[in-house]
CSV table of C-alpha atoms in Angstrom, one decimal:
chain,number,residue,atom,x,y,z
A,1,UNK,CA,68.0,-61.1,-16.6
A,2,UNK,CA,66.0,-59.7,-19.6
A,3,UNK,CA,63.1,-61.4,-21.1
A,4,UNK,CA,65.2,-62.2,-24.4
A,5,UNK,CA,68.0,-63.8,-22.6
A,6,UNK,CA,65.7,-66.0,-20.8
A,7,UNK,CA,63.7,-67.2,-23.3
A,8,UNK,CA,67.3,-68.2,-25.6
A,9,UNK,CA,68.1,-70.3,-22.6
A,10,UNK,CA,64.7,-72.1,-22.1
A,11,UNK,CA,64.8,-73.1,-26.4
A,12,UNK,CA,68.4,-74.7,-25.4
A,13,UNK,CA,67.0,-76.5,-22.3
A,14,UNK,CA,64.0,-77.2,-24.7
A,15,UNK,CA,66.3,-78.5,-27.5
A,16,UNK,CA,68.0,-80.4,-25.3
A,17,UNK,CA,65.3,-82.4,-23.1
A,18,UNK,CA,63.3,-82.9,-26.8
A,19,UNK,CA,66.8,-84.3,-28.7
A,20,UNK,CA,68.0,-86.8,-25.6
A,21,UNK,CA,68.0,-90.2,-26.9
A,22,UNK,CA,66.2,-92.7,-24.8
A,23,UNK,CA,69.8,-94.0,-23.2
A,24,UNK,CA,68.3,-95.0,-19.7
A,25,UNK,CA,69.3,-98.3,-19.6
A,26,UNK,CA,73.0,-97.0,-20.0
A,27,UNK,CA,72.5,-95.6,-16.0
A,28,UNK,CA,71.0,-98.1,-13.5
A,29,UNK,CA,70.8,-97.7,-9.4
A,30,UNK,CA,70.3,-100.3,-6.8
A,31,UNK,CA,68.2,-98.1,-4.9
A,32,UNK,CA,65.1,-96.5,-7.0
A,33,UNK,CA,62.9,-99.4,-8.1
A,34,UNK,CA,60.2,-98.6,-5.8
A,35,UNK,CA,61.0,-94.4,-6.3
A,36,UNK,CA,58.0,-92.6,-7.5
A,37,UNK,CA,60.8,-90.4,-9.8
A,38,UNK,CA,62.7,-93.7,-11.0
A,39,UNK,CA,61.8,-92.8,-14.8
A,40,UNK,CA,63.0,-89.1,-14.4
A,41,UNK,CA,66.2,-90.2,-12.4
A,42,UNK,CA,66.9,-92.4,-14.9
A,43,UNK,CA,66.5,-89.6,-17.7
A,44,UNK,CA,68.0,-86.9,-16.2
A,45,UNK,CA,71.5,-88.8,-14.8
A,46,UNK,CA,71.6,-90.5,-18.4
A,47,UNK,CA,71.7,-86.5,-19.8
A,48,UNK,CA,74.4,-85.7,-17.2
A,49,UNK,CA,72.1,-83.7,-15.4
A,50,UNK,CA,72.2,-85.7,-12.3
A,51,UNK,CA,74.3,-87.6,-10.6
A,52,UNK,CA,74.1,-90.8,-8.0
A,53,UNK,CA,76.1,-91.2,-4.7
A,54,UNK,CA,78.8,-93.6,-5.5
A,55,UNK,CA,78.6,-97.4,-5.1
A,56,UNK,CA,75.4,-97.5,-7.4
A,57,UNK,CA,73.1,-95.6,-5.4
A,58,UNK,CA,71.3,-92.7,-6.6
A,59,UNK,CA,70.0,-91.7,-2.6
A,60,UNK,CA,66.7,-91.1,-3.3
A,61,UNK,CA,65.2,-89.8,-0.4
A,62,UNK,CA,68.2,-87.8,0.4
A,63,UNK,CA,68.5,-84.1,0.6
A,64,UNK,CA,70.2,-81.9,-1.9
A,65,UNK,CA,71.7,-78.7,-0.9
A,66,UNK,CA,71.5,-75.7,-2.5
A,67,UNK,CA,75.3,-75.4,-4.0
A,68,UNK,CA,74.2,-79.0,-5.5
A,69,UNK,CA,70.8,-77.4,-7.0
A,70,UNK,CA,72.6,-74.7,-8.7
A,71,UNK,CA,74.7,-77.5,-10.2
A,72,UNK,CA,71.2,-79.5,-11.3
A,73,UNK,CA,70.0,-76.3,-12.9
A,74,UNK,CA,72.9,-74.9,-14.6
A,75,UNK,CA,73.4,-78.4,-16.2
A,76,UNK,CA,69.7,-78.6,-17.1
A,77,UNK,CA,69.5,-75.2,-18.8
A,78,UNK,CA,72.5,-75.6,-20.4
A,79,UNK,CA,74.2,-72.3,-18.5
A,80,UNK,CA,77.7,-70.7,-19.7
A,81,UNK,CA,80.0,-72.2,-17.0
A,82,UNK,CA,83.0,-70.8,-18.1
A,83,UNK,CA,82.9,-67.1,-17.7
A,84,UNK,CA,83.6,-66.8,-14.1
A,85,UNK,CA,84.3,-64.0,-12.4
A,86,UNK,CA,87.8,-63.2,-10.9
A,87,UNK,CA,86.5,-63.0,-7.6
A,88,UNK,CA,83.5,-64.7,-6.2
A,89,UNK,CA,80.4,-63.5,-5.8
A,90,UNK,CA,79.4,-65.5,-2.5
A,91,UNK,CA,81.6,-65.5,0.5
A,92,UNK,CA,81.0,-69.3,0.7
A,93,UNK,CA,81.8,-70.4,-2.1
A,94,UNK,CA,85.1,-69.7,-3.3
A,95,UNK,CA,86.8,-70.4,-6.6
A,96,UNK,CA,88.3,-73.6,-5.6
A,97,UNK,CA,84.8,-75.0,-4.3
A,98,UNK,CA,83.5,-78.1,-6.3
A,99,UNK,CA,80.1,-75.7,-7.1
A,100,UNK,CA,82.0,-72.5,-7.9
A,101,UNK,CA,81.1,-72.3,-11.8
A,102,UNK,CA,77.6,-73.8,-11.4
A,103,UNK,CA,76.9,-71.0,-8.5
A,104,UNK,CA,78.8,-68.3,-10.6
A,105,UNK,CA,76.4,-69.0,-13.3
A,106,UNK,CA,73.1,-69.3,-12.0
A,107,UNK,CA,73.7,-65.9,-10.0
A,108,UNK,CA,74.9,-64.5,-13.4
A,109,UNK,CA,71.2,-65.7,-14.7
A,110,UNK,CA,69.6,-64.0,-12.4
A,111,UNK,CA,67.9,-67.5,-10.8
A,112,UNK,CA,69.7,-67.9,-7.5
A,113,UNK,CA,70.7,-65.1,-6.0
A,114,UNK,CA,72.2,-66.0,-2.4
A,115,UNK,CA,70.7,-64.8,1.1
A,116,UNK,CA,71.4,-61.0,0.8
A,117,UNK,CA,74.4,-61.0,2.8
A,118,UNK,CA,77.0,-62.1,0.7
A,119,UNK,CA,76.6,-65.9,1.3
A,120,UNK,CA,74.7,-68.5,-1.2
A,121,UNK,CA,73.7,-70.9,1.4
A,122,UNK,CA,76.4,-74.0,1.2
A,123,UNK,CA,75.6,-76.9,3.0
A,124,UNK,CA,71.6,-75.5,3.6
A,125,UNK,CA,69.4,-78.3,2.5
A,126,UNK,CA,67.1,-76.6,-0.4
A,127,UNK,CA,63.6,-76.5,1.0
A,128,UNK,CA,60.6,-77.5,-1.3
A,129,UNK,CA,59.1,-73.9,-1.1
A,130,UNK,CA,62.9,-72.7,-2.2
A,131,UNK,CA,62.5,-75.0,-5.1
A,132,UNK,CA,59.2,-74.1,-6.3
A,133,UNK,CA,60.7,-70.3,-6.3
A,134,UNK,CA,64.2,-70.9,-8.3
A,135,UNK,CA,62.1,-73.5,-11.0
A,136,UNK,CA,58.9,-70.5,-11.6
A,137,UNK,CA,61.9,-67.6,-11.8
A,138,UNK,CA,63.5,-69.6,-14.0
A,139,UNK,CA,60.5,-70.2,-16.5
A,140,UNK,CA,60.2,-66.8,-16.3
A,141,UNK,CA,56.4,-66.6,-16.1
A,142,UNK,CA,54.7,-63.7,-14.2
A,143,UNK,CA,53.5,-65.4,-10.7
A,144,UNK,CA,51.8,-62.2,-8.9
A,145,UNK,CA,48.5,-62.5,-7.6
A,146,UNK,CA,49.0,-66.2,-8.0
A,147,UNK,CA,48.8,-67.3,-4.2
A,148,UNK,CA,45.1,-66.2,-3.9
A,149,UNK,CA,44.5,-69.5,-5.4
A,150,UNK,CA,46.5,-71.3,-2.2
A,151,UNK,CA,44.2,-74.0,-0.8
A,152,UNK,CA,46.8,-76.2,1.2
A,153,UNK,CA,45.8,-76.6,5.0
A,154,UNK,CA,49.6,-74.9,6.2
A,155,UNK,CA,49.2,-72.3,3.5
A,156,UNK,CA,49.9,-69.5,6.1
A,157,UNK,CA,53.1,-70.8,6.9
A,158,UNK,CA,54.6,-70.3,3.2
A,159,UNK,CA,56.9,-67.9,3.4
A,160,UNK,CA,55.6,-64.8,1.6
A,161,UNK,CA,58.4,-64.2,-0.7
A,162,UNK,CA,57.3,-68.2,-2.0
A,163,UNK,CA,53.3,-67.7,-1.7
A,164,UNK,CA,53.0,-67.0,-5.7
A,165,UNK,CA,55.6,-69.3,-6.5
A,166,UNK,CA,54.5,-72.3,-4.9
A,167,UNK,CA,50.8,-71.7,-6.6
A,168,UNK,CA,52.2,-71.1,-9.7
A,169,UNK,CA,54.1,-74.4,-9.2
A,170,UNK,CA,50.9,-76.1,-8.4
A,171,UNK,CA,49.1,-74.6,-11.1
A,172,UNK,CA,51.3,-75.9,-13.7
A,173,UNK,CA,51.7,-79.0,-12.5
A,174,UNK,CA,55.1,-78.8,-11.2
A,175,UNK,CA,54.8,-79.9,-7.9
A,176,UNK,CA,51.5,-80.8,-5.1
A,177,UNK,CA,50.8,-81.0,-2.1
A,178,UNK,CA,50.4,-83.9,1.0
A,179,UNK,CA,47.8,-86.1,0.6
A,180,UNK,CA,46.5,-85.0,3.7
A,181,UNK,CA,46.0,-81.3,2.4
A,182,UNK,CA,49.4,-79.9,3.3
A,183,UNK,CA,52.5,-78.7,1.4
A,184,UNK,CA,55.4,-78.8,4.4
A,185,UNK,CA,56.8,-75.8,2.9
A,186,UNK,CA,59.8,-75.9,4.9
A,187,UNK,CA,60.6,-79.8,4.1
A,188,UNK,CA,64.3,-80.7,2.8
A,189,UNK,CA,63.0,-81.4,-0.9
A,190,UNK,CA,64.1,-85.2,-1.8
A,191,UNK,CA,66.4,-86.3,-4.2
A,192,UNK,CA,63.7,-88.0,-6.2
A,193,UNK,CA,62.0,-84.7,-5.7
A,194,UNK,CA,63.9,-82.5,-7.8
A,195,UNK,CA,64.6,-85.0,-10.3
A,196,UNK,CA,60.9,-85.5,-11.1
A,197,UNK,CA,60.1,-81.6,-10.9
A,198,UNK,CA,63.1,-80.9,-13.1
A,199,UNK,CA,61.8,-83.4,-15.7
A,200,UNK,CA,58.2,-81.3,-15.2
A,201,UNK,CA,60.2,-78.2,-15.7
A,202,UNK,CA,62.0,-79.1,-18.8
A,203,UNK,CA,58.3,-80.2,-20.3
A,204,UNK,CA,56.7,-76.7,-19.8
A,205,UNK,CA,59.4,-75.3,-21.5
A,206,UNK,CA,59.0,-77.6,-24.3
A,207,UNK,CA,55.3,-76.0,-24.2
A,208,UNK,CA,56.1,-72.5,-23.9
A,209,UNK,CA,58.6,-73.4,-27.0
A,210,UNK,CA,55.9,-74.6,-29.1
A,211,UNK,CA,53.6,-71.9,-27.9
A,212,UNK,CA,55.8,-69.2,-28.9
A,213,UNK,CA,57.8,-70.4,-31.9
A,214,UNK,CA,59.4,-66.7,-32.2
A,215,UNK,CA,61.9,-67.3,-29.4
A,216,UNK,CA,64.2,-64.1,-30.8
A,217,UNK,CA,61.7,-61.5,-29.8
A,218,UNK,CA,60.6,-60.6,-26.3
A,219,UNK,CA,57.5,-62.4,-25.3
A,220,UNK,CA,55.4,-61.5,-22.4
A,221,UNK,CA,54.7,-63.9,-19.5
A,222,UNK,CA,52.8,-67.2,-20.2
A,223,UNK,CA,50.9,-67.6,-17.9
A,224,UNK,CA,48.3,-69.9,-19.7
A,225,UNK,CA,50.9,-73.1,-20.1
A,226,UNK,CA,48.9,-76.4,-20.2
A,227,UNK,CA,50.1,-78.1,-17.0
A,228,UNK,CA,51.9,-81.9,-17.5
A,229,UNK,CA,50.1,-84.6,-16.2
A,230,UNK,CA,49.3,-84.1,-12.4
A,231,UNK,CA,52.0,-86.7,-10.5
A,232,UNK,CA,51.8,-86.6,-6.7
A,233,UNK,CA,54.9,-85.8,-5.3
A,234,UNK,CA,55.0,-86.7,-1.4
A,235,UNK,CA,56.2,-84.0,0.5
A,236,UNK,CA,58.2,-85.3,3.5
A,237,UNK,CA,56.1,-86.1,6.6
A,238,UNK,CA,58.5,-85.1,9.1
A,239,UNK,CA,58.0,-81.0,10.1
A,240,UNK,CA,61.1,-79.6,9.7
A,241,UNK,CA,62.4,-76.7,11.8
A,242,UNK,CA,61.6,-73.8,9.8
A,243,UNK,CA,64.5,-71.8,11.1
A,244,UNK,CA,67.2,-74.0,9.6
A,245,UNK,CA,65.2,-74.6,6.3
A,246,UNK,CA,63.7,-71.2,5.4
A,247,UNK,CA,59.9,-72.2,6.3
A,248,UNK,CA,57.7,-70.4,8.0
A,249,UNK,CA,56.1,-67.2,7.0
A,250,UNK,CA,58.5,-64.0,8.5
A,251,UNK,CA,61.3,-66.7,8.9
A,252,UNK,CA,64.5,-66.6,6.8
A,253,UNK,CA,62.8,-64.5,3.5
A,254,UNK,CA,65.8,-63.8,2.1
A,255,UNK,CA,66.1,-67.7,1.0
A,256,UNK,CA,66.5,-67.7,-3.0
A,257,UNK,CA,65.5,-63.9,-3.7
């Protein structure tokens, strides 16, 4: 996707996080007083970019699969869902598939583009180094070089093609690490997770807005973006089998590139 393209979708997503009138109180859950994301959850659902799990439960330690992040991130940048192609793009998920328009656009973008062998991945929980990826391509900031500055103890087993994702992520304040030191790159990212990272996300681009007020001209990569206030986001503690969640380095690369 070209830089111009990009940047007219991150001054809607902008627009939109900056215009949302404070209507939390309109959404409420049973389930995410004690959530470290309950303020985000709330914000994001109340915009429609979210969704709970029925019987007023939002599930916050649940897992969220990749056909459901494409939904989260179409809805969040505010992505043309109605020019779908006539025949799908992934194997997996067909026209009549609940995610068909969401996954049809975020492809489109350029942000998600599938395994590499025809498939996007539905039903595969979205790992959290999967997530760092799809968030820093979709800022559209120039990551290279970036994991050089990689100081978490299971650093080696980032999958390379997430290595200058994830450290961007760090750097601006998207996402961190274990407070023992690790990242669990291959960890099922939480619910609670991705709401709290997307409400990150939709800050920097507030940022990058008001750092570059030109938004109709091609701008080159910011890589400079002061980072939102550093909020811990436990990474699960459970080690989850790399081969099933695109972890370790070597192991499933072709997750989200």
């Amino acid at each position: 996707m070209n830089k111009t393209k990009i940047i007219r979708i991150l001054t809607t997503a902008a627009l939109l996080s900056s215009c949302a009138l404070p209507v939390y109180a309109l959404t409420t859950f049973s389930d995410i007083d004690n959530s470290f994301a309950k303020d985000a959850i709330l914000k994001l659902t109340s915009e429609g970019i979210l969704n709970g799990k029925g019987n007023g439960k939002f599930d916050p330690t649940g897992k969220i699969s990749r056909q459901d992040f494409a939904i989260v991130l179409a809805k969040a940048l505010n992505l043309d869902t109605t020019n779908v192609p006539a025949k799908a793009t992934f194997s997996d998920i067909p026209p009549n598939h609940y995610a068909f328009k969401y996954a049809e656009a975020v492809a489109r973008a350029g942000l998600i583009k599938g395994q590499g062998n025809g498939q996007f991945g539905n039903g595969q929980n979205l790992s959290r180094q999967d997530m760092a990826v799809i968030f820093i391509r979709a800022l559209g900031v120039d990551a290279t070089g970036k994991a050089a500055s990689l100081r978490f103890r299971d650093a080696a087993s980032i999958s390379d093609y997430a290595k200058d994702a994830v450290a961007m992520a760090v750097e601006l304040g998207l996402l961190v690490g274990n407070s023992d030191g690790t990242f669990n790159p291959g960890g099922n990212a939480e619910r609670q997770a991705v709401a709290l990272v997307a409400s990150k996300f939709l800050r920097v681009v507030e940022a990058q807005k008001k750092q570059n007020p030109i938004q109709n001209q091609p701008q080159p990569p910011n890589t400079s973006i002061p980072a939102p206030e550093q909020t811990e986001i436990p990474a699960p503690t459970q080690n989850n089998n790399s081969s099933s969640n695109g972890g370790g380095a070597g192991t499933n690369n072709y997750l989200s590139t």
